[in-house]
Tab-separated table of C-alpha atoms in Angstrom:
chain	number	residue	atom	x	y	z
A	1	UNK	CA	19.861	72.796	-55.875
A	2	UNK	CA	22.674	73.661	-58.243
A	3	UNK	CA	21.560	70.796	-60.521
A	4	UNK	CA	18.637	72.938	-61.698
A	5	UNK	CA	21.123	75.036	-63.686
A	6	UNK	CA	22.230	72.038	-65.762
A	7	UNK	CA	19.345	72.193	-68.235
A	8	UNK	CA	19.179	72.534	-72.015
A	9	UNK	CA	16.538	73.444	-74.586
A	10	UNK	CA	16.304	73.139	-78.410
A	11	UNK	CA	14.807	69.635	-78.515
A	12	UNK	CA	13.122	67.627	-81.305
A	13	UNK	CA	9.854	65.933	-80.349
A	14	UNK	CA	7.654	63.090	-81.574
A	15	UNK	CA	3.963	62.333	-81.014
A	16	UNK	CA	2.914	59.460	-78.713
A	17	UNK	CA	-0.443	58.209	-77.341
A	18	UNK	CA	0.121	60.249	-74.165
A	19	UNK	CA	1.683	63.375	-75.610
A	20	UNK	CA	4.795	64.727	-77.292
A	21	UNK	CA	8.202	63.564	-76.066
A	22	UNK	CA	11.822	63.947	-77.227
A	23	UNK	CA	12.697	61.701	-80.166
A	24	UNK	CA	15.137	59.614	-78.089
A	25	UNK	CA	12.589	58.913	-75.317
A	26	UNK	CA	10.163	55.981	-75.178
A	27	UNK	CA	6.640	55.420	-73.929
A	28	UNK	CA	6.517	52.243	-71.840
A	29	UNK	CA	3.841	50.525	-69.797
A	30	UNK	CA	4.361	49.997	-66.087
A	31	UNK	CA	4.489	46.207	-66.581
A	32	UNK	CA	7.464	46.665	-68.945
A	33	UNK	CA	9.596	48.420	-66.334
A	34	UNK	CA	8.385	47.142	-62.949
A	35	UNK	CA	6.925	44.244	-60.964
A	36	UNK	CA	3.366	44.788	-59.762
A	37	UNK	CA	2.369	43.202	-56.459
A	38	UNK	CA	-1.342	43.587	-55.634
A	39	UNK	CA	-2.172	43.593	-51.935
A	40	UNK	CA	-4.272	40.966	-50.169
A	41	UNK	CA	-5.737	41.373	-46.717
A	42	UNK	CA	-4.841	38.678	-44.152
A	43	UNK	CA	-7.251	37.285	-41.566
A	44	UNK	CA	-8.091	39.772	-38.822
A	45	UNK	CA	-7.073	37.094	-36.296
A	46	UNK	CA	-3.395	37.513	-37.222
A	47	UNK	CA	-3.443	41.351	-37.199
A	48	UNK	CA	-2.968	43.485	-34.082
A	49	UNK	CA	-2.625	47.102	-33.003
A	50	UNK	CA	0.537	46.205	-31.065
A	51	UNK	CA	3.933	45.216	-32.458
A	52	UNK	CA	3.774	41.538	-33.377
A	53	UNK	CA	5.005	40.568	-36.847
A	54	UNK	CA	5.585	42.996	-39.723
A	55	UNK	CA	3.924	46.399	-40.224
A	56	UNK	CA	0.562	46.106	-41.987
A	57	UNK	CA	-0.614	48.865	-44.327
A	58	UNK	CA	-4.191	48.621	-45.556
A	59	UNK	CA	-4.682	51.676	-47.729
A	60	UNK	CA	-4.392	55.398	-48.239
A	61	UNK	CA	-5.442	56.086	-44.628
A	62	UNK	CA	-2.007	54.844	-43.514
A	63	UNK	CA	-0.118	57.188	-45.864
A	64	UNK	CA	2.050	60.091	-44.759
A	65	UNK	CA	3.687	62.820	-46.883
A	66	UNK	CA	6.235	60.282	-48.188
A	67	UNK	CA	6.214	57.201	-45.921
A	68	UNK	CA	3.270	55.363	-44.308
A	69	UNK	CA	2.539	55.440	-40.581
A	70	UNK	CA	2.456	52.052	-38.821
A	71	UNK	CA	-0.724	51.489	-36.801
A	72	UNK	CA	-1.149	47.710	-37.142
A	73	UNK	CA	1.071	44.627	-37.431
A	74	UNK	CA	0.544	41.204	-39.006
A	75	UNK	CA	2.005	37.822	-37.959
A	76	UNK	CA	1.061	35.935	-41.137
A	77	UNK	CA	1.177	38.304	-44.118
A	78	UNK	CA	-0.203	37.138	-47.460
A	79	UNK	CA	1.456	39.817	-49.590
A	80	UNK	CA	4.840	41.357	-48.745
A	81	UNK	CA	6.316	44.639	-49.979
A	82	UNK	CA	10.059	45.251	-49.704
A	83	UNK	CA	11.918	48.347	-48.527
A	84	UNK	CA	12.086	50.877	-51.381
A	85	UNK	CA	8.976	49.599	-53.196
A	86	UNK	CA	6.465	52.214	-54.277
A	87	UNK	CA	3.064	51.887	-52.604
A	88	UNK	CA	0.088	53.080	-54.617
A	89	UNK	CA	-3.495	53.378	-53.416
A	90	UNK	CA	-5.726	51.272	-55.708
A	91	UNK	CA	-8.982	52.190	-53.963
A	92	UNK	CA	-10.467	55.644	-53.508
A	93	UNK	CA	-8.689	57.969	-53.344
A	94	UNK	CA	-6.814	56.232	-56.167
A	95	UNK	CA	-3.264	57.175	-57.137
A	96	UNK	CA	-1.829	58.376	-53.836
A	97	UNK	CA	1.849	57.398	-53.553
A	98	UNK	CA	4.188	56.452	-50.674
A	99	UNK	CA	7.515	54.653	-50.352
A	100	UNK	CA	7.923	51.455	-48.301
A	101	UNK	CA	10.319	52.210	-45.399
A	102	UNK	CA	10.791	48.533	-44.407
A	103	UNK	CA	9.417	45.084	-45.213
A	104	UNK	CA	5.664	45.097	-44.654
A	105	UNK	CA	2.331	43.407	-45.327
A	106	UNK	CA	-0.026	45.163	-47.766
A	107	UNK	CA	-3.814	44.893	-47.848
A	108	UNK	CA	-6.329	45.078	-50.699
A	109	UNK	CA	-6.268	48.853	-50.860
A	110	UNK	CA	-2.642	48.928	-52.003
A	111	UNK	CA	-0.262	47.694	-54.650
A	112	UNK	CA	3.532	47.591	-54.375
A	113	UNK	CA	5.531	48.578	-57.462
A	114	UNK	CA	9.177	47.475	-57.734
A	115	UNK	CA	11.375	49.016	-60.458
A	116	UNK	CA	13.192	46.419	-62.598
A	117	UNK	CA	14.101	48.114	-65.891
A	118	UNK	CA	13.894	51.750	-64.842
A	119	UNK	CA	15.564	53.896	-62.181
A	120	UNK	CA	13.558	53.471	-58.969
A	121	UNK	CA	13.742	57.150	-57.973
A	122	UNK	CA	12.698	58.214	-61.474
A	123	UNK	CA	9.774	55.773	-61.344
A	124	UNK	CA	8.623	57.302	-58.046
A	125	UNK	CA	8.732	60.850	-59.456
A	126	UNK	CA	7.057	59.773	-62.697
A	127	UNK	CA	4.193	58.052	-60.866
A	128	UNK	CA	3.690	61.148	-58.714
A	129	UNK	CA	3.511	63.224	-61.878
A	130	UNK	CA	1.087	60.908	-63.724
A	131	UNK	CA	-1.202	59.961	-60.831
A	132	UNK	CA	-4.067	62.111	-62.171
A	133	UNK	CA	-4.198	59.726	-65.143
A	134	UNK	CA	-4.756	56.818	-62.746
A	135	UNK	CA	-7.545	58.748	-61.044
A	136	UNK	CA	-9.280	59.113	-64.415
A	137	UNK	CA	-9.019	55.346	-65.027
A	138	UNK	CA	-10.604	54.651	-61.629
A	139	UNK	CA	-13.557	56.939	-62.340
A	140	UNK	CA	-14.788	54.419	-64.909
A	141	UNK	CA	-15.410	51.829	-62.161
A	142	UNK	CA	-18.355	51.689	-59.763
A	143	UNK	CA	-16.235	51.990	-56.613
A	144	UNK	CA	-13.409	54.167	-57.971
A	145	UNK	CA	-10.689	51.526	-57.924
A	146	UNK	CA	-7.995	50.221	-60.265
A	147	UNK	CA	-6.885	46.616	-60.822
A	148	UNK	CA	-3.719	44.842	-61.956
A	149	UNK	CA	-4.542	45.356	-65.644
A	150	UNK	CA	-5.053	49.090	-65.133
A	151	UNK	CA	-1.631	49.317	-63.502
A	152	UNK	CA	0.036	47.043	-66.059
A	153	UNK	CA	-1.273	49.139	-68.966
A	154	UNK	CA	-0.389	52.448	-67.325
A	155	UNK	CA	1.858	54.405	-69.722
A	156	UNK	CA	4.759	56.672	-68.792
A	157	UNK	CA	7.615	58.547	-70.423
A	158	UNK	CA	11.010	56.821	-70.276
A	159	UNK	CA	14.171	58.773	-71.143
A	160	UNK	CA	17.551	56.999	-71.426
A	161	UNK	CA	18.723	55.612	-68.052
A	162	UNK	CA	21.456	58.245	-67.404
A	163	UNK	CA	18.876	60.982	-67.947
A	164	UNK	CA	16.385	59.216	-65.666
A	165	UNK	CA	18.964	59.274	-62.888
A	166	UNK	CA	19.760	62.966	-63.409
A	167	UNK	CA	16.088	63.977	-63.469
A	168	UNK	CA	15.450	61.956	-60.308
A	169	UNK	CA	18.484	63.558	-58.638
A	170	UNK	CA	17.196	67.078	-59.319
A	171	UNK	CA	13.643	66.348	-58.146
A	172	UNK	CA	14.848	64.420	-55.090
A	173	UNK	CA	17.040	67.382	-54.122
A	174	UNK	CA	13.950	69.615	-54.073
A	175	UNK	CA	12.022	66.951	-52.116
A	176	UNK	CA	14.820	66.850	-49.531
A	177	UNK	CA	14.681	70.641	-49.182
A	178	UNK	CA	10.901	70.457	-48.694
A	179	UNK	CA	11.270	67.780	-45.996
A	180	UNK	CA	13.975	69.772	-44.189
A	181	UNK	CA	11.875	72.949	-44.282
A	182	UNK	CA	8.883	70.989	-42.940
A	183	UNK	CA	11.060	69.745	-40.068
A	184	UNK	CA	12.214	73.284	-39.255
A	185	UNK	CA	8.606	74.521	-39.240
A	186	UNK	CA	7.526	71.712	-36.883
A	187	UNK	CA	10.475	72.359	-34.545
A	188	UNK	CA	9.659	76.081	-34.503
A	189	UNK	CA	6.027	75.295	-33.626
A	190	UNK	CA	7.116	73.039	-30.750
A	191	UNK	CA	9.565	75.664	-29.484
A	192	UNK	CA	6.951	78.399	-29.701
A	193	UNK	CA	4.350	76.296	-27.866
A	194	UNK	CA	6.735	75.529	-25.000
A	195	UNK	CA	8.007	79.093	-24.858
A	196	UNK	CA	4.462	80.501	-24.855
A	197	UNK	CA	3.527	78.295	-21.912
A	198	UNK	CA	6.585	79.391	-19.960
A	199	UNK	CA	6.576	83.108	-20.786
A	200	UNK	CA	2.820	83.568	-20.267
A	201	UNK	CA	2.868	81.883	-16.856
A	202	UNK	CA	6.372	82.530	-15.467
A	203	UNK	CA	7.403	85.714	-17.240
A	204	UNK	CA	10.999	86.890	-17.579
A	205	UNK	CA	13.481	86.747	-14.704
A	206	UNK	CA	11.020	86.254	-11.819
A	207	UNK	CA	11.969	84.281	-8.693
A	208	UNK	CA	8.893	84.736	-6.489
A	209	UNK	CA	5.520	83.285	-7.492
A	210	UNK	CA	1.975	83.067	-6.125
A	211	UNK	CA	-0.883	80.622	-6.560
A	212	UNK	CA	-3.891	81.806	-8.581
A	213	UNK	CA	-6.906	80.298	-10.340
A	214	UNK	CA	-4.773	79.856	-13.466
A	215	UNK	CA	-1.808	78.347	-11.619
A	216	UNK	CA	1.422	79.860	-10.340
A	217	UNK	CA	2.327	83.269	-11.744
A	218	UNK	CA	4.919	85.910	-10.728
A	219	UNK	CA	4.063	87.808	-7.542
A	220	UNK	CA	3.974	91.140	-9.363
A	221	UNK	CA	1.417	89.946	-11.916
A	222	UNK	CA	-2.369	90.150	-11.610
A	223	UNK	CA	-5.128	87.875	-12.873
A	224	UNK	CA	-8.084	89.697	-14.426
A	225	UNK	CA	-11.253	88.675	-16.202
A	226	UNK	CA	-11.068	89.591	-19.854
A	227	UNK	CA	-14.266	91.635	-19.531
A	228	UNK	CA	-12.546	93.859	-16.949
A	229	UNK	CA	-9.825	94.899	-19.386
A	230	UNK	CA	-11.658	94.785	-22.721
A	231	UNK	CA	-14.781	96.046	-24.411
A	232	UNK	CA	-16.420	92.911	-25.839
A	233	UNK	CA	-18.223	93.148	-29.184
A	234	UNK	CA	-20.863	90.496	-29.839
A	235	UNK	CA	-22.215	90.561	-33.418
A	236	UNK	CA	-25.921	90.884	-34.170
A	237	UNK	CA	-27.987	87.829	-35.042
A	238	UNK	CA	-29.053	89.044	-38.462
A	239	UNK	CA	-26.852	88.220	-41.436
A	240	UNK	CA	-26.323	90.951	-44.048
A	241	UNK	CA	-28.567	90.687	-47.108
A	242	UNK	CA	-26.131	92.416	-49.434
A	243	UNK	CA	-22.351	92.424	-49.695
A	244	UNK	CA	-21.646	95.452	-51.851
A	245	UNK	CA	-19.967	97.676	-49.267
A	246	UNK	CA	-16.365	98.405	-48.292
A	247	UNK	CA	-16.017	96.883	-44.798
A	248	UNK	CA	-14.852	93.213	-44.818
A	249	UNK	CA	-17.296	90.621	-43.433
A	250	UNK	CA	-15.060	88.173	-41.543
A	251	UNK	CA	-15.823	84.578	-40.493
A	252	UNK	CA	-13.733	81.824	-38.842
A	253	UNK	CA	-12.333	80.384	-42.138
A	254	UNK	CA	-10.867	83.837	-42.862
A	255	UNK	CA	-8.574	83.594	-39.815
A	256	UNK	CA	-5.412	82.088	-41.250
A	257	UNK	CA	-2.741	84.600	-40.260
A	258	UNK	CA	-2.105	86.430	-36.946
A	259	UNK	CA	-3.398	89.640	-38.548
A	260	UNK	CA	-6.584	89.908	-40.566
A	261	UNK	CA	-7.806	92.633	-42.873
A	262	UNK	CA	-10.005	90.946	-45.470
A	263	UNK	CA	-12.615	88.322	-46.205
A	264	UNK	CA	-11.108	85.499	-48.260
A	265	UNK	CA	-14.337	85.423	-50.279
A	266	UNK	CA	-14.188	89.170	-50.843
A	267	UNK	CA	-17.395	89.788	-48.851
A	268	UNK	CA	-17.819	93.418	-47.748
A	269	UNK	CA	-20.754	95.287	-46.221
A	270	UNK	CA	-21.857	98.917	-46.099
A	271	UNK	CA	-22.487	101.014	-42.980
A	272	UNK	CA	-26.218	101.026	-43.795
A	273	UNK	CA	-26.258	97.217	-43.934
A	274	UNK	CA	-24.352	97.056	-40.623
A	275	UNK	CA	-27.039	99.211	-38.965
A	276	UNK	CA	-29.804	96.986	-40.357
A	277	UNK	CA	-28.083	93.928	-38.860
A	278	UNK	CA	-27.834	95.598	-35.463
A	279	UNK	CA	-24.113	94.961	-35.160
A	280	UNK	CA	-20.965	97.047	-34.629
A	281	UNK	CA	-17.836	97.749	-36.605
A	282	UNK	CA	-14.789	96.117	-34.997
A	283	UNK	CA	-11.979	98.700	-34.881
A	284	UNK	CA	-8.414	98.138	-36.070
A	285	UNK	CA	-6.199	96.637	-33.355
A	286	UNK	CA	-8.981	94.546	-31.798
A	287	UNK	CA	-8.568	90.852	-30.961
A	288	UNK	CA	-11.126	88.540	-32.577
A	289	UNK	CA	-11.680	84.987	-31.335
A	290	UNK	CA	-13.731	81.949	-32.357
A	291	UNK	CA	-16.539	81.211	-29.900
A	292	UNK	CA	-18.281	78.318	-31.706
A	293	UNK	CA	-16.954	74.816	-32.440
A	294	UNK	CA	-13.166	75.003	-32.335
A	295	UNK	CA	-11.890	77.520	-29.789
A	296	UNK	CA	-8.566	79.343	-29.692
A	297	UNK	CA	-8.647	80.607	-33.296
A	298	UNK	CA	-7.451	84.167	-32.751
A	299	UNK	CA	-6.253	87.144	-34.795
A	300	UNK	CA	-5.731	90.900	-34.546
A	301	UNK	CA	-7.683	93.157	-36.888
A	302	UNK	CA	-5.468	95.165	-39.232
A	303	UNK	CA	-8.362	97.408	-40.311
A	304	UNK	CA	-12.028	97.975	-39.480
A	305	UNK	CA	-14.078	94.812	-40.039
A	306	UNK	CA	-17.451	93.255	-39.222
A	307	UNK	CA	-17.717	89.738	-37.750
A	308	UNK	CA	-20.368	87.016	-37.848
A	309	UNK	CA	-21.895	85.213	-34.857
A	310	UNK	CA	-19.131	82.604	-34.627
A	311	UNK	CA	-16.673	85.265	-33.494
A	312	UNK	CA	-16.334	87.668	-30.583
A	313	UNK	CA	-14.146	90.767	-30.585
A	314	UNK	CA	-12.210	92.338	-27.717
A	315	UNK	CA	-10.944	95.926	-27.661
A	316	UNK	CA	-8.105	95.884	-25.074
A	317	UNK	CA	-7.477	98.698	-22.612
A	318	UNK	CA	-4.174	100.598	-22.663
A	319	UNK	CA	-2.881	98.243	-19.943
A	320	UNK	CA	-3.292	95.122	-22.075
A	321	UNK	CA	-1.343	94.623	-25.292
A	322	UNK	CA	-3.419	93.112	-28.120
A	323	UNK	CA	-0.703	90.626	-29.116
A	324	UNK	CA	-0.241	89.563	-25.499
A	325	UNK	CA	-3.990	88.922	-25.258
A	326	UNK	CA	-3.903	86.984	-28.549
A	327	UNK	CA	-1.240	84.616	-27.219
A	328	UNK	CA	-3.065	84.176	-23.896
A	329	UNK	CA	-6.313	83.258	-25.680
A	330	UNK	CA	-4.489	80.662	-27.790
A	331	UNK	CA	-3.115	79.182	-24.568
A	332	UNK	CA	-6.537	79.264	-22.880
A	333	UNK	CA	-8.192	76.916	-25.394
A	334	UNK	CA	-8.576	74.056	-22.832
A	335	UNK	CA	-10.268	76.466	-20.400
A	336	UNK	CA	-12.705	77.585	-23.103
A	337	UNK	CA	-13.581	73.981	-23.938
A	338	UNK	CA	-14.287	73.414	-20.236
A	339	UNK	CA	-16.665	76.369	-19.761
A	340	UNK	CA	-18.392	76.189	-23.163
A	341	UNK	CA	-22.080	75.333	-23.349
A	342	UNK	CA	-22.273	71.631	-24.211
A	343	UNK	CA	-24.492	71.147	-27.248
A	344	UNK	CA	-23.974	69.358	-30.569
A	345	UNK	CA	-21.631	72.231	-31.419
A	346	UNK	CA	-20.076	73.790	-28.282
A	347	UNK	CA	-20.230	77.573	-27.996
A	348	UNK	CA	-19.420	80.419	-25.610
A	349	UNK	CA	-21.744	83.367	-25.051
A	350	UNK	CA	-20.704	86.874	-24.017
A	351	UNK	CA	-20.759	86.001	-20.309
A	352	UNK	CA	-18.474	82.999	-20.909
A	353	UNK	CA	-16.078	85.048	-23.013
A	354	UNK	CA	-15.893	87.931	-20.563
A	355	UNK	CA	-15.160	85.523	-17.694
A	356	UNK	CA	-11.961	84.086	-19.227
A	357	UNK	CA	-9.110	84.710	-16.746
A	358	UNK	CA	-6.060	86.460	-18.170
A	359	UNK	CA	-2.614	86.889	-16.565
A	360	UNK	CA	-1.662	90.568	-16.549
A	361	UNK	CA	2.001	91.534	-16.206
A	362	UNK	CA	3.076	95.192	-16.315
A	363	UNK	CA	2.700	96.523	-19.872
A	364	UNK	CA	6.489	96.741	-20.415
A	365	UNK	CA	6.914	93.053	-19.577
A	366	UNK	CA	3.981	92.166	-21.830
A	367	UNK	CA	5.852	93.810	-24.702
A	368	UNK	CA	9.108	92.035	-23.859
A	369	UNK	CA	7.264	88.723	-23.948
A	370	UNK	CA	5.507	89.387	-27.248
A	371	UNK	CA	8.742	90.567	-28.902
A	372	UNK	CA	10.236	87.132	-28.203
A	373	UNK	CA	7.166	85.280	-29.474
A	374	UNK	CA	6.757	87.519	-32.524
A	375	UNK	CA	10.362	86.852	-33.559
A	376	UNK	CA	9.555	83.118	-33.644
A	377	UNK	CA	6.340	83.861	-35.530
A	378	UNK	CA	8.238	85.925	-38.124
A	379	UNK	CA	10.744	83.099	-38.589
A	380	UNK	CA	7.892	80.616	-39.031
A	381	UNK	CA	6.274	82.890	-41.619
A	382	UNK	CA	9.537	83.078	-43.599
A	383	UNK	CA	9.882	79.284	-43.540
A	384	UNK	CA	6.258	78.897	-44.664
A	385	UNK	CA	6.910	81.217	-47.610
A	386	UNK	CA	10.068	79.271	-48.506
A	387	UNK	CA	8.120	76.007	-48.309
A	388	UNK	CA	5.480	77.405	-50.659
A	389	UNK	CA	8.229	78.439	-53.102
A	390	UNK	CA	9.823	74.966	-52.984
A	391	UNK	CA	6.515	73.214	-53.659
A	392	UNK	CA	5.820	75.498	-56.612
A	393	UNK	CA	9.367	74.894	-57.884
A	394	UNK	CA	8.855	71.121	-57.643
A	395	UNK	CA	5.653	71.297	-59.709
A	396	UNK	CA	7.346	73.454	-62.352
A	397	UNK	CA	10.383	71.172	-62.581
A	398	UNK	CA	8.223	68.054	-62.883
A	399	UNK	CA	6.271	69.636	-65.736
A	400	UNK	CA	9.389	70.437	-67.777
A	401	UNK	CA	11.743	67.577	-66.824
A	402	UNK	CA	9.341	64.624	-66.860
A	403	UNK	CA	7.996	65.632	-70.279
A	404	UNK	CA	11.367	66.422	-71.849
A	405	UNK	CA	10.434	70.043	-72.569
A	406	UNK	CA	13.756	70.897	-70.955
A	407	UNK	CA	16.577	68.336	-71.003
A	408	UNK	CA	19.212	67.839	-68.330
A	409	UNK	CA	22.889	68.059	-69.251
A	410	UNK	CA	24.667	64.846	-68.361
A	411	UNK	CA	28.231	66.170	-68.524
């Protein structure tokens, strides 16, 4: 991203209907710089969910991060978009943007924009930047939609063509870095999932295995019920009436990272309130797990906390490493779904939770296994932080480059 360094300030501006821009820039409508092709839905008789004809995109539901996902095909398309066209959602949610990866049919929920008198990559970045303005236009209609006239009249900033290309090059470079980081994160997740399955069932360096209720495991391992190796904490039924204490009140939405030490909403309770609720403080180093709705949401407490009824807590014995148990519980999600009480929202009670079977290697091997998995987790965390930085960088660059607040150097 060396291009980011090639910027200059000290610019003269002029007023326009959509804000201040450099004196040598223009404000142009979309119809002045591009062809607008409004979608039209073909007969359902010529559309299929198997490959027959050209890909058919109906609306925002088909969109991906940058390119749409093909779910249906059409033999007799009424409106065609070409590779490289910009797809824009014209029905709620209005303004979402994708790029056409290949010739396709577009339905009523989309419009295809083809650059004619503007750099196509600059047009894509500019429409991403200005899409909130399109959302505002749509809010004036009954069904939150925009039409051809709305698109035709849509105004955007237009620097000289060489500058358009340079701006697009810089922003595309950041986009490419974001895509590559996303790919690395997905590959790491796949590797971790496969490695977890192997390490938590086959261990490290074993050649002899035995059959158990959870499948084949090394001969030297045991299978135990979680209640045999852990003290299980089930929260009281009463919800606190006041949140003016110092001990975090944790719920499922708070579990984002492998370790947890706070309520995202800043909810904390006092010891007196905890006693009134008839619940217990969950000590640091415990494993907490979702037991209502979606199972397998697990974290380790990094300080004393209190949990609500959608969570259970396990305090492992000295023979069971907390991180090892965390990984096992993530892997045991299908088992939990099988034994859960079947109601509108599935749940597991204390008996269910305590009956979950857990493979138990010797403690030294548990730690060898978690060291491998934690190294992947640390790498994933670093990539996630880098991805966050790149996305923030992209927003900042769009705000200064697409408004001319900072100019790019062309030589």
